[in-house]
Amino acid sequence: MSDNLTGGASITTNEPLPTPPEEPSKWHSTFLQITQGNAIISVLAVLLALIVGGIMIAFTDEEVQAAAQYFFARPMDTIVAAWDAVWGAYSALFQGSIYNFGAPTFARGIRPLTETLTFATPLIAAGLGVALAFRIGMFNIGGRGQMLMASAAAGWVAFSLDLPWGLHMIVALIAGLIAGALWAGIAGALKAWTGAHEVIVTIMLNYIAFYLISWMLRTPGLLQAPGSSNPKTPPMKDTAIFPELFGPQYNLHFGFILVIIATIIVWWILSRSSLGFKFRAVGENPNAARVAGINVKNMYIIGMLIAGALVGLAGVNQVLGTITTGFSSDIDASIGFDAITVALLGRSTPWGTFAAGILFGAFKAGGFAMQAAEGVPIEIVTVVQALIVLFIAAPPLVRTIFFLPSPERDQRRREKAREKQLKAEAGAVLK
């Protein structure tokens, strides 16, 4: 019912007001929160990439190709051959990265899992550095250069100094973190003081670091092993090497513990500290952050210093944990670039990056087993990783394929319903 006052008289209309749109139920709201969140998109992106990878495995399998020649006569032969090829490949991937069911003992069975964590350790560390830079609005693609400089600093301390066990490892670790931080800090300082774009700067720093380390590896008295003409360092001294976590039968080392600690620290910085609030404010809108009194230039420099130290931790892991017999200029093993994918899959969150690093570590560990057991090219794993990035970058495509509700469409629907209700109420009042 509505009243309209005209000349002091009250006119009552008998037309009912339009019914307001119903509020979604609790379960419907929960469903929308799950299906419209970033986590479900990441999970479905991985699933889609595995499906496309399975199709590629089936099409490239020789038995499937042979059975396809008489597909119309006996179609089930092709289908069964394709299923066997995909199942065998992904089974080998699982057993090479998680648990080997054919192992005689449990200790041997979990060795693939430890290999996954070993591969994941530098990926997580470098991914955290890239993710932190993302949160302050900077695209840190200089992971390769930062890893190389950290590896060189930590490696030089590890093979040239004579220090007690424990202290030697700590000094080498700190040297690597400082080198990575300073190398990334160059990009942060140039961004803050001159406005130079960090993408261009970090790309150039990658080249500078690579050729600088290559020169040092060929120069006696710097990084090159004494009495050798090969561009390789001497072995790391035992007092500087990360200890093994579960004994000599496993490659997993103390670096994984350091990565867990680093993840907790980054989570605390971003979620619980005033510095993290400033990082997020600058990343969302640097102009608004500047108006609010935040020193944006300092945030760029501090953020890149921390990001470089995290990426440097990946380089330290390589020389003190994974490759302790001496390293060359390819010590980064493309981890600096893979870290970008890890950070994207993890949505630039600490624990998301941690999980994404373990997933990509599983791909690396299981890819070799898949190639050895089933003859599937390891490049298939690289394609799957690239597809994950593709689907992560296209959430509307993922939602369309899986018929998920679009948050933008639901928002427009609610706005239209509200606008229609307001127009109806206004029309009822004016009658």
GROMACS .gro file of C-alpha atoms in nm:
model
  431
    1MET     CA    1   0.000   0.000   0.000
    2SER     CA    2   0.119   0.355  -0.071
    3ASP     CA    3  -0.012   0.704   0.007
    4ASN     CA    4   0.020   1.015  -0.209
    5LEU     CA    5  -0.050   1.352  -0.044
    6THR     CA    6  -0.220   1.599  -0.281
    7GLY     CA    7  -0.368   1.918  -0.138
    8GLY     CA    8  -0.366   1.770   0.209
    9ALA     CA    9  -0.580   1.474   0.103
   10SER     CA   10  -0.459   1.122   0.136
   11ILE     CA   11  -0.522   0.903  -0.167
   12THR     CA   12  -0.481   0.534  -0.112
   13THR     CA   13  -0.417   0.295  -0.398
   14ASN     CA   14  -0.510  -0.069  -0.387
   15GLU     CA   15  -0.230  -0.183  -0.615
   16PRO     CA   16   0.022  -0.402  -0.433
   17LEU     CA   17   0.388  -0.306  -0.436
   18PRO     CA   18   0.615  -0.530  -0.642
   19THR     CA   19   0.769  -0.817  -0.457
   20PRO     CA   20   1.139  -0.755  -0.391
   21PRO     CA   21   1.380  -1.011  -0.536
   22GLU     CA   22   1.432  -1.308  -0.313
   23GLU     CA   23   1.760  -1.329  -0.126
   24PRO     CA   24   1.962  -1.638  -0.219
   25SER     CA   25   1.961  -1.917   0.036
   26LYS     CA   26   2.260  -1.992   0.256
   27TRP     CA   27   2.352  -2.299   0.053
   28HIS     CA   28   2.317  -2.108  -0.274
   29SER     CA   29   2.536  -1.829  -0.141
   30THR     CA   30   2.799  -2.083  -0.032
   31PHE     CA   31   2.786  -2.248  -0.374
   32LEU     CA   32   2.837  -1.912  -0.544
   33GLN     CA   33   3.131  -1.828  -0.317
   34ILE     CA   34   3.299  -2.158  -0.402
   35THR     CA   35   3.234  -2.154  -0.777
   36GLN     CA   36   3.322  -1.787  -0.819
   37GLY     CA   37   3.641  -1.801  -0.613
   38ASN     CA   38   3.997  -1.813  -0.740
   39ALA     CA   39   4.072  -2.151  -0.584
   40ILE     CA   40   3.816  -2.342  -0.791
   41ILE     CA   41   3.945  -2.176  -1.109
   42SER     CA   42   4.300  -2.290  -1.027
   43VAL     CA   43   4.186  -2.648  -0.960
   44LEU     CA   44   3.978  -2.663  -1.279
   45ALA     CA   45   4.265  -2.510  -1.479
   46VAL     CA   46   4.490  -2.796  -1.367
   47LEU     CA   47   4.217  -3.049  -1.450
   48LEU     CA   48   4.164  -2.903  -1.797
   49ALA     CA   49   4.537  -2.902  -1.864
   50LEU     CA   50   4.560  -3.269  -1.765
   51ILE     CA   51   4.267  -3.354  -1.994
   52VAL     CA   52   4.427  -3.178  -2.290
   53GLY     CA   53   4.758  -3.342  -2.204
   54GLY     CA   54   4.585  -3.681  -2.201
   55ILE     CA   55   4.445  -3.615  -2.548
   56MET     CA   56   4.795  -3.533  -2.672
   57ILE     CA   57   4.934  -3.850  -2.513
   58ALA     CA   58   4.666  -4.057  -2.685
   59PHE     CA   59   4.720  -3.900  -3.028
   60THR     CA   60   5.098  -3.944  -3.013
   61ASP     CA   61   5.091  -4.305  -2.890
   62GLU     CA   62   5.199  -4.558  -3.155
   63GLU     CA   63   4.948  -4.824  -3.050
   64VAL     CA   64   4.663  -4.573  -3.068
   65GLN     CA   65   4.776  -4.465  -3.414
   66ALA     CA   66   4.788  -4.827  -3.529
   67ALA     CA   67   4.441  -4.903  -3.391
   68ALA     CA   68   4.300  -4.585  -3.545
   69GLN     CA   69   4.370  -4.720  -3.893
   70TYR     CA   70   4.077  -4.960  -3.859
   71PHE     CA   71   3.869  -4.741  -3.624
   72PHE     CA   72   3.542  -4.778  -3.816
   73ALA     CA   73   3.572  -5.156  -3.819
   74ARG     CA   74   3.664  -5.198  -3.451
   75PRO     CA   75   3.630  -4.862  -3.271
   76MET     CA   76   3.672  -5.013  -2.925
   77ASP     CA   77   4.031  -5.109  -3.004
   78THR     CA   78   4.120  -4.743  -3.052
   79ILE     CA   79   3.932  -4.635  -2.741
   80VAL     CA   80   4.095  -4.904  -2.526
   81ALA     CA   81   4.440  -4.824  -2.665
   82ALA     CA   82   4.388  -4.453  -2.593
   83TRP     CA   83   4.271  -4.528  -2.239
   84ASP     CA   84   4.569  -4.756  -2.175
   85ALA     CA   85   4.811  -4.493  -2.305
   86VAL     CA   86   4.667  -4.212  -2.092
   87TRP     CA   87   4.621  -4.429  -1.783
   88GLY     CA   88   4.972  -4.569  -1.811
   89ALA     CA   89   5.127  -4.225  -1.855
   90TYR     CA   90   4.947  -4.061  -1.566
   91SER     CA   91   4.999  -4.367  -1.345
   92ALA     CA   92   5.371  -4.340  -1.410
   93LEU     CA   93   5.350  -3.967  -1.339
   94PHE     CA   94   5.184  -4.038  -1.004
   95GLN     CA   95   5.419  -4.319  -0.905
   96GLY     CA   96   5.717  -4.109  -1.004
   97SER     CA   97   5.608  -3.812  -0.796
   98ILE     CA   98   5.398  -3.935  -0.500
   99TYR     CA   99   5.430  -4.304  -0.417
  100ASN     CA  100   5.575  -4.602  -0.601
  101PHE     CA  101   5.340  -4.896  -0.539
  102GLY     CA  102   5.590  -5.136  -0.694
  103ALA     CA  103   5.859  -5.060  -0.436
  104PRO     CA  104   5.947  -5.347  -0.199
  105THR     CA  105   5.939  -5.129   0.114
  106PHE     CA  106   5.753  -4.822   0.234
  107ALA     CA  107   6.080  -4.632   0.263
  108ARG     CA  108   6.150  -4.695  -0.105
  109GLY     CA  109   5.789  -4.622  -0.195
  110ILE     CA  110   5.788  -4.267  -0.060
  111ARG     CA  111   6.114  -4.174  -0.231
  112PRO     CA  112   5.923  -4.017  -0.525
  113LEU     CA  113   5.746  -3.787  -0.279
  114THR     CA  114   6.078  -3.669  -0.139
  115GLU     CA  115   6.199  -3.608  -0.494
  116THR     CA  116   5.889  -3.398  -0.558
  117LEU     CA  117   5.960  -3.189  -0.248
  118THR     CA  118   6.324  -3.154  -0.352
  119PHE     CA  119   6.226  -3.021  -0.695
  120ALA     CA  120   5.958  -2.802  -0.536
  121THR     CA  121   6.192  -2.635  -0.286
  122PRO     CA  122   6.356  -2.380  -0.519
  123LEU     CA  123   6.031  -2.335  -0.713
  124ILE     CA  124   5.848  -2.234  -0.396
  125ALA     CA  125   6.124  -1.997  -0.286
  126ALA     CA  126   6.145  -1.824  -0.624
  127GLY     CA  127   5.766  -1.827  -0.658
  128LEU     CA  128   5.733  -1.644  -0.326
  129GLY     CA  129   5.967  -1.375  -0.455
  130VAL     CA  130   5.764  -1.329  -0.772
  131ALA     CA  131   5.434  -1.337  -0.580
  132LEU     CA  132   5.549  -1.073  -0.332
  133ALA     CA  133   5.650  -0.845  -0.618
  134PHE     CA  134   5.309  -0.900  -0.777
  135ARG     CA  135   5.141  -0.783  -0.456
  136ILE     CA  136   5.314  -0.445  -0.477
  137GLY     CA  137   5.229  -0.410  -0.845
  138MET     CA  138   5.568  -0.510  -0.985
  139PHE     CA  139   5.640  -0.784  -1.237
  140ASN     CA  140   5.962  -0.949  -1.124
  141ILE     CA  141   6.085  -1.157  -1.414
  142GLY     CA  142   6.446  -1.122  -1.308
  143GLY     CA  143   6.447  -1.448  -1.116
  144ARG     CA  144   6.724  -1.594  -1.330
  145GLY     CA  145   6.965  -1.311  -1.259
  146GLN     CA  146   6.880  -1.304  -0.890
  147MET     CA  147   6.933  -1.680  -0.863
  148LEU     CA  148   7.265  -1.663  -1.045
  149MET     CA  149   7.400  -1.386  -0.824
  150ALA     CA  150   7.281  -1.562  -0.509
  151SER     CA  151   7.432  -1.891  -0.627
  152ALA     CA  152   7.763  -1.722  -0.701
  153ALA     CA  153   7.780  -1.549  -0.362
  154ALA     CA  154   7.672  -1.852  -0.160
  155GLY     CA  155   7.889  -2.084  -0.368
  156TRP     CA  156   8.201  -1.870  -0.329
  157VAL     CA  157   8.156  -1.861   0.049
  158ALA     CA  158   8.087  -2.236   0.053
  159PHE     CA  159   8.399  -2.347  -0.136
  160SER     CA  160   8.653  -2.079  -0.045
  161LEU     CA  161   8.612  -2.011   0.328
  162ASP     CA  162   8.711  -2.242   0.613
  163LEU     CA  163   8.449  -2.209   0.885
  164PRO     CA  164   8.300  -2.449   1.141
  165TRP     CA  165   7.999  -2.658   1.049
  166GLY     CA  166   7.677  -2.466   1.101
  167LEU     CA  167   7.841  -2.124   1.095
  168HIS     CA  168   7.972  -2.192   0.746
  169MET     CA  169   7.624  -2.281   0.622
  170ILE     CA  170   7.469  -1.973   0.785
  171VAL     CA  171   7.729  -1.737   0.637
  172ALA     CA  172   7.684  -1.888   0.290
  173LEU     CA  173   7.306  -1.863   0.323
  174ILE     CA  174   7.320  -1.499   0.430
  175ALA     CA  175   7.562  -1.415   0.148
  176GLY     CA  176   7.325  -1.564  -0.107
  177LEU     CA  177   7.021  -1.384   0.033
  178ILE     CA  178   7.203  -1.050   0.034
  179ALA     CA  179   7.325  -1.097  -0.325
  180GLY     CA  180   6.977  -1.183  -0.451
  181ALA     CA  181   6.824  -0.893  -0.258
  182LEU     CA  182   7.074  -0.638  -0.388
  183TRP     CA  183   7.036  -0.757  -0.748
  184ALA     CA  184   6.658  -0.722  -0.731
  185GLY     CA  185   6.693  -0.399  -0.535
  186ILE     CA  186   6.854  -0.240  -0.841
  187ALA     CA  187   6.525  -0.280  -1.028
  188GLY     CA  188   6.329  -0.147  -0.731
  189ALA     CA  189   6.555   0.158  -0.696
  190LEU     CA  190   6.540   0.240  -1.067
  191LYS     CA  191   6.162   0.204  -1.059
  192ALA     CA  192   6.137   0.436  -0.757
  193TRP     CA  193   6.390   0.701  -0.858
  194THR     CA  194   6.361   0.714  -1.237
  195GLY     CA  195   6.033   0.541  -1.319
  196ALA     CA  196   6.212   0.275  -1.524
  197HIS     CA  197   5.984  -0.020  -1.593
  198GLU     CA  198   6.084  -0.321  -1.386
  199VAL     CA  199   6.019  -0.566  -1.672
  200ILE     CA  200   6.281  -0.407  -1.895
  201VAL     CA  201   6.525  -0.360  -1.608
  202THR     CA  202   6.497  -0.718  -1.479
  203ILE     CA  203   6.535  -0.862  -1.829
  204MET     CA  204   6.857  -0.665  -1.876
  205LEU     CA  205   6.978  -0.767  -1.530
  206ASN     CA  206   6.923  -1.131  -1.626
  207TYR     CA  207   7.163  -1.093  -1.919
  208ILE     CA  208   7.415  -0.901  -1.712
  209ALA     CA  209   7.412  -1.165  -1.438
  210PHE     CA  210   7.443  -1.452  -1.685
  211TYR     CA  211   7.742  -1.310  -1.872
  212LEU     CA  212   7.904  -1.187  -1.552
  213ILE     CA  213   7.883  -1.532  -1.392
  214SER     CA  214   8.000  -1.695  -1.717
  215TRP     CA  215   8.308  -1.471  -1.717
  216MET     CA  216   8.378  -1.543  -1.349
  217LEU     CA  217   8.350  -1.917  -1.416
  218ARG     CA  218   8.620  -1.890  -1.684
  219THR     CA  219   8.852  -1.674  -1.475
  220PRO     CA  220   9.098  -1.845  -1.237
  221GLY     CA  221   9.086  -1.701  -0.889
  222LEU     CA  222   8.719  -1.606  -0.906
  223LEU     CA  223   8.472  -1.893  -0.945
  224GLN     CA  224   8.662  -2.135  -1.168
  225ALA     CA  225   8.797  -2.446  -1.000
  226PRO     CA  226   9.179  -2.433  -0.959
  227GLY     CA  227   9.368  -2.633  -1.219
  228SER     CA  228   9.063  -2.677  -1.441
  229SER     CA  229   8.977  -2.525  -1.777
  230ASN     CA  230   8.607  -2.604  -1.745
  231PRO     CA  231   8.370  -2.318  -1.655
  232LYS     CA  232   8.272  -2.479  -1.327
  233THR     CA  233   8.328  -2.408  -0.958
  234PRO     CA  234   8.501  -2.637  -0.707
  235PRO     CA  235   8.279  -2.861  -0.493
  236MET     CA  236   8.112  -2.706  -0.191
  237LYS     CA  237   8.277  -2.787   0.141
  238ASP     CA  238   8.091  -3.028   0.367
  239THR     CA  239   8.065  -2.769   0.644
  240ALA     CA  240   7.847  -2.547   0.421
  241ILE     CA  241   7.616  -2.809   0.269
  242PHE     CA  242   7.256  -2.834   0.386
  243PRO     CA  243   7.204  -3.149   0.597
  244GLU     CA  244   6.982  -3.427   0.468
  245LEU     CA  245   6.644  -3.457   0.636
  246PHE     CA  246   6.588  -3.833   0.610
  247GLY     CA  247   6.929  -3.982   0.546
  248PRO     CA  248   7.150  -4.041   0.243
  249GLN     CA  249   6.890  -4.250   0.058
  250TYR     CA  250   6.680  -3.937   0.002
  251ASN     CA  251   6.777  -3.611  -0.167
  252LEU     CA  252   6.546  -3.395   0.046
  253HIS     CA  253   6.752  -3.150   0.248
  254PHE     CA  254   6.727  -2.869   0.502
  255GLY     CA  255   6.637  -2.623   0.229
  256PHE     CA  256   6.279  -2.746   0.238
  257ILE     CA  257   6.252  -2.643   0.604
  258LEU     CA  258   6.386  -2.299   0.511
  259VAL     CA  259   6.121  -2.269   0.240
  260ILE     CA  260   5.844  -2.352   0.488
  261ILE     CA  261   5.980  -2.084   0.722
  262ALA     CA  262   5.998  -1.837   0.432
  263THR     CA  263   5.635  -1.910   0.341
  264ILE     CA  264   5.523  -1.842   0.698
  265ILE     CA  265   5.723  -1.518   0.707
  266VAL     CA  266   5.577  -1.395   0.377
  267TRP     CA  267   5.226  -1.487   0.495
  268TRP     CA  268   5.282  -1.290   0.816
  269ILE     CA  269   5.421  -0.990   0.630
  270LEU     CA  270   5.133  -0.972   0.383
  271SER     CA  271   4.851  -1.059   0.623
  272ARG     CA  272   4.953  -0.943   0.969
  273SER     CA  273   5.200  -0.657   0.938
  274SER     CA  274   5.168  -0.288   0.859
  275LEU     CA  275   5.437  -0.333   0.594
  276GLY     CA  276   5.217  -0.587   0.417
  277PHE     CA  277   4.923  -0.346   0.431
  278LYS     CA  278   5.138  -0.083   0.264
  279PHE     CA  279   5.249  -0.334   0.001
  280ARG     CA  280   4.889  -0.420  -0.081
  281ALA     CA  281   4.785  -0.055  -0.087
  282VAL     CA  282   5.062   0.033  -0.331
  283GLY     CA  283   4.978  -0.269  -0.545
  284GLU     CA  284   4.609  -0.177  -0.562
  285ASN     CA  285   4.651   0.194  -0.630
  286PRO     CA  286   4.987   0.369  -0.586
  287ASN     CA  287   4.831   0.714  -0.625
  288ALA     CA  288   4.578   0.652  -0.349
  289ALA     CA  289   4.854   0.504  -0.132
  290ARG     CA  290   5.063   0.815  -0.188
  291VAL     CA  291   4.771   1.038  -0.086
  292ALA     CA  292   4.728   0.825   0.228
  293GLY     CA  293   5.084   0.909   0.331
  294ILE     CA  294   5.259   0.590   0.219
  295ASN     CA  295   5.607   0.636   0.074
  296VAL     CA  296   5.551   0.449  -0.252
  297LYS     CA  297   5.916   0.474  -0.360
  298ASN     CA  298   6.035   0.310  -0.041
  299MET     CA  299   5.776   0.034  -0.082
  300TYR     CA  300   5.908  -0.044  -0.431
  301ILE     CA  301   6.265  -0.068  -0.303
  302ILE     CA  302   6.184  -0.265   0.014
  303GLY     CA  303   5.949  -0.497  -0.173
  304MET     CA  304   6.206  -0.582  -0.439
  305LEU     CA  305   6.476  -0.632  -0.177
  306ILE     CA  306   6.259  -0.890   0.001
  307ALA     CA  307   6.153  -1.048  -0.328
  308GLY     CA  308   6.515  -1.076  -0.439
  309ALA     CA  309   6.613  -1.240  -0.110
  310LEU     CA  310   6.338  -1.499  -0.158
  311VAL     CA  311   6.448  -1.575  -0.512
  312GLY     CA  312   6.804  -1.581  -0.384
  313LEU     CA  313   6.698  -1.853  -0.141
  314ALA     CA  314   6.619  -2.065  -0.447
  315GLY     CA  315   6.972  -2.011  -0.575
  316VAL     CA  316   7.120  -2.098  -0.236
  317ASN     CA  317   6.915  -2.419  -0.234
  318GLN     CA  318   7.064  -2.514  -0.566
  319VAL     CA  319   7.429  -2.481  -0.464
  320LEU     CA  320   7.410  -2.590  -0.100
  321GLY     CA  321   7.145  -2.860  -0.131
  322THR     CA  322   7.090  -2.995  -0.481
  323ILE     CA  323   7.413  -2.950  -0.679
  324THR     CA  324   7.697  -2.950  -0.428
  325THR     CA  325   7.972  -3.085  -0.653
  326GLY     CA  326   8.022  -2.751  -0.827
  327PHE     CA  327   7.799  -2.550  -1.056
  328SER     CA  328   7.810  -2.379  -1.394
  329SER     CA  329   7.614  -2.093  -1.549
  330ASP     CA  330   7.303  -2.309  -1.596
  331ILE     CA  331   7.256  -2.354  -1.220
  332ASP     CA  332   6.925  -2.166  -1.237
  333ALA     CA  333   6.772  -2.448  -1.447
  334SER     CA  334   6.497  -2.211  -1.573
  335ILE     CA  335   6.356  -2.200  -1.218
  336GLY     CA  336   6.344  -1.820  -1.232
  337PHE     CA  337   6.096  -1.833  -1.519
  338ASP     CA  338   5.902  -2.132  -1.386
  339ALA     CA  339   5.851  -1.931  -1.067
  340ILE     CA  340   5.630  -1.690  -1.261
  341THR     CA  341   5.397  -1.977  -1.346
  342VAL     CA  342   5.403  -2.097  -0.985
  343ALA     CA  343   5.312  -1.750  -0.856
  344LEU     CA  344   5.030  -1.715  -1.110
  345LEU     CA  345   4.885  -2.055  -1.023
  346GLY     CA  346   4.912  -1.970  -0.654
  347ARG     CA  347   4.726  -1.642  -0.713
  348SER     CA  348   5.021  -1.455  -0.559
  349THR     CA  349   4.933  -1.583  -0.212
  350PRO     CA  350   5.199  -1.747   0.009
  351TRP     CA  351   5.025  -2.077   0.069
  352GLY     CA  352   4.882  -2.088  -0.281
  353THR     CA  353   5.235  -2.046  -0.415
  354PHE     CA  354   5.355  -2.318  -0.179
  355ALA     CA  355   5.093  -2.562  -0.313
  356ALA     CA  356   5.162  -2.464  -0.674
  357GLY     CA  357   5.534  -2.521  -0.620
  358ILE     CA  358   5.468  -2.872  -0.493
  359LEU     CA  359   5.245  -2.941  -0.795
  360PHE     CA  360   5.512  -2.830  -1.038
  361GLY     CA  361   5.772  -3.022  -0.840
  362ALA     CA  362   5.555  -3.330  -0.891
  363PHE     CA  363   5.544  -3.260  -1.264
  364LYS     CA  364   5.923  -3.239  -1.276
  365ALA     CA  365   5.980  -3.552  -1.068
  366GLY     CA  366   5.705  -3.755  -1.234
  367GLY     CA  367   5.785  -3.639  -1.586
  368PHE     CA  368   6.112  -3.833  -1.590
  369ALA     CA  369   5.936  -4.146  -1.461
  370MET     CA  370   5.664  -4.107  -1.722
  371GLN     CA  371   5.922  -4.084  -1.997
  372ALA     CA  372   6.120  -4.382  -1.870
  373ALA     CA  373   5.823  -4.611  -1.803
  374GLU     CA  374   5.587  -4.525  -2.089
  375GLY     CA  375   5.806  -4.351  -2.344
  376VAL     CA  376   5.596  -4.035  -2.326
  377PRO     CA  377   5.803  -3.729  -2.419
  378ILE     CA  378   5.877  -3.515  -2.116
  379GLU     CA  379   5.779  -3.214  -2.327
  380ILE     CA  380   5.417  -3.319  -2.265
  381VAL     CA  381   5.465  -3.209  -1.904
  382THR     CA  382   5.590  -2.871  -2.025
  383VAL     CA  383   5.282  -2.837  -2.243
  384VAL     CA  384   5.058  -2.919  -1.946
  385GLN     CA  385   5.231  -2.650  -1.741
  386ALA     CA  386   5.182  -2.398  -2.021
  387LEU     CA  387   4.814  -2.492  -2.051
  388ILE     CA  388   4.769  -2.435  -1.679
  389VAL     CA  389   4.894  -2.079  -1.722
  390LEU     CA  390   4.665  -2.032  -2.023
  391PHE     CA  391   4.356  -2.143  -1.835
  392ILE     CA  392   4.455  -1.947  -1.524
  393ALA     CA  393   4.474  -1.634  -1.739
  394ALA     CA  394   4.126  -1.696  -1.885
  395PRO     CA  395   3.878  -1.755  -1.599
  396PRO     CA  396   3.573  -1.685  -1.823
  397LEU     CA  397   3.683  -1.971  -2.051
  398VAL     CA  398   3.708  -2.211  -1.756
  399ARG     CA  399   3.367  -2.103  -1.624
  400THR     CA  400   3.212  -2.149  -1.968
  401ILE     CA  401   3.355  -2.498  -2.013
  402PHE     CA  402   3.230  -2.614  -1.671
  403PHE     CA  403   2.905  -2.409  -1.680
  404LEU     CA  404   2.995  -2.216  -1.367
  405PRO     CA  405   2.807  -1.898  -1.277
  406SER     CA  406   2.982  -1.578  -1.371
  407PRO     CA  407   3.018  -1.321  -1.092
  408GLU     CA  408   2.980  -1.036  -1.342
  409ARG     CA  409   2.661  -1.185  -1.484
  410ASP     CA  410   2.512  -1.240  -1.139
  411GLN     CA  411   2.599  -0.885  -1.041
  412ARG     CA  412   2.430  -0.745  -1.353
  413ARG     CA  413   2.124  -0.960  -1.287
  414ARG     CA  414   2.095  -0.829  -0.931
  415GLU     CA  415   2.139  -0.471  -1.047
  416LYS     CA  416   1.869  -0.509  -1.312
  417ALA     CA  417   1.629  -0.667  -1.061
  418ARG     CA  418   1.692  -0.386  -0.815
  419GLU     CA  419   1.646  -0.121  -1.084
  420LYS     CA  420   1.319  -0.281  -1.194
  421GLN     CA  421   1.195  -0.288  -0.835
  422LEU     CA  422   1.278   0.080  -0.781
  423LYS     CA  423   1.100   0.181  -1.102
  424ALA     CA  424   0.791  -0.017  -1.003
  425GLU     CA  425   0.787   0.140  -0.657
  426ALA     CA  426   0.823   0.489  -0.805
  427GLY     CA  427   0.540   0.423  -1.051
  428ALA     CA  428   0.312   0.298  -0.773
  429VAL     CA  429   0.377   0.612  -0.566
  430LEU     CA  430   0.303   0.850  -0.855
  431LYS     CA  431  -0.035   0.691  -0.937
   0.00000   0.00000   0.00000
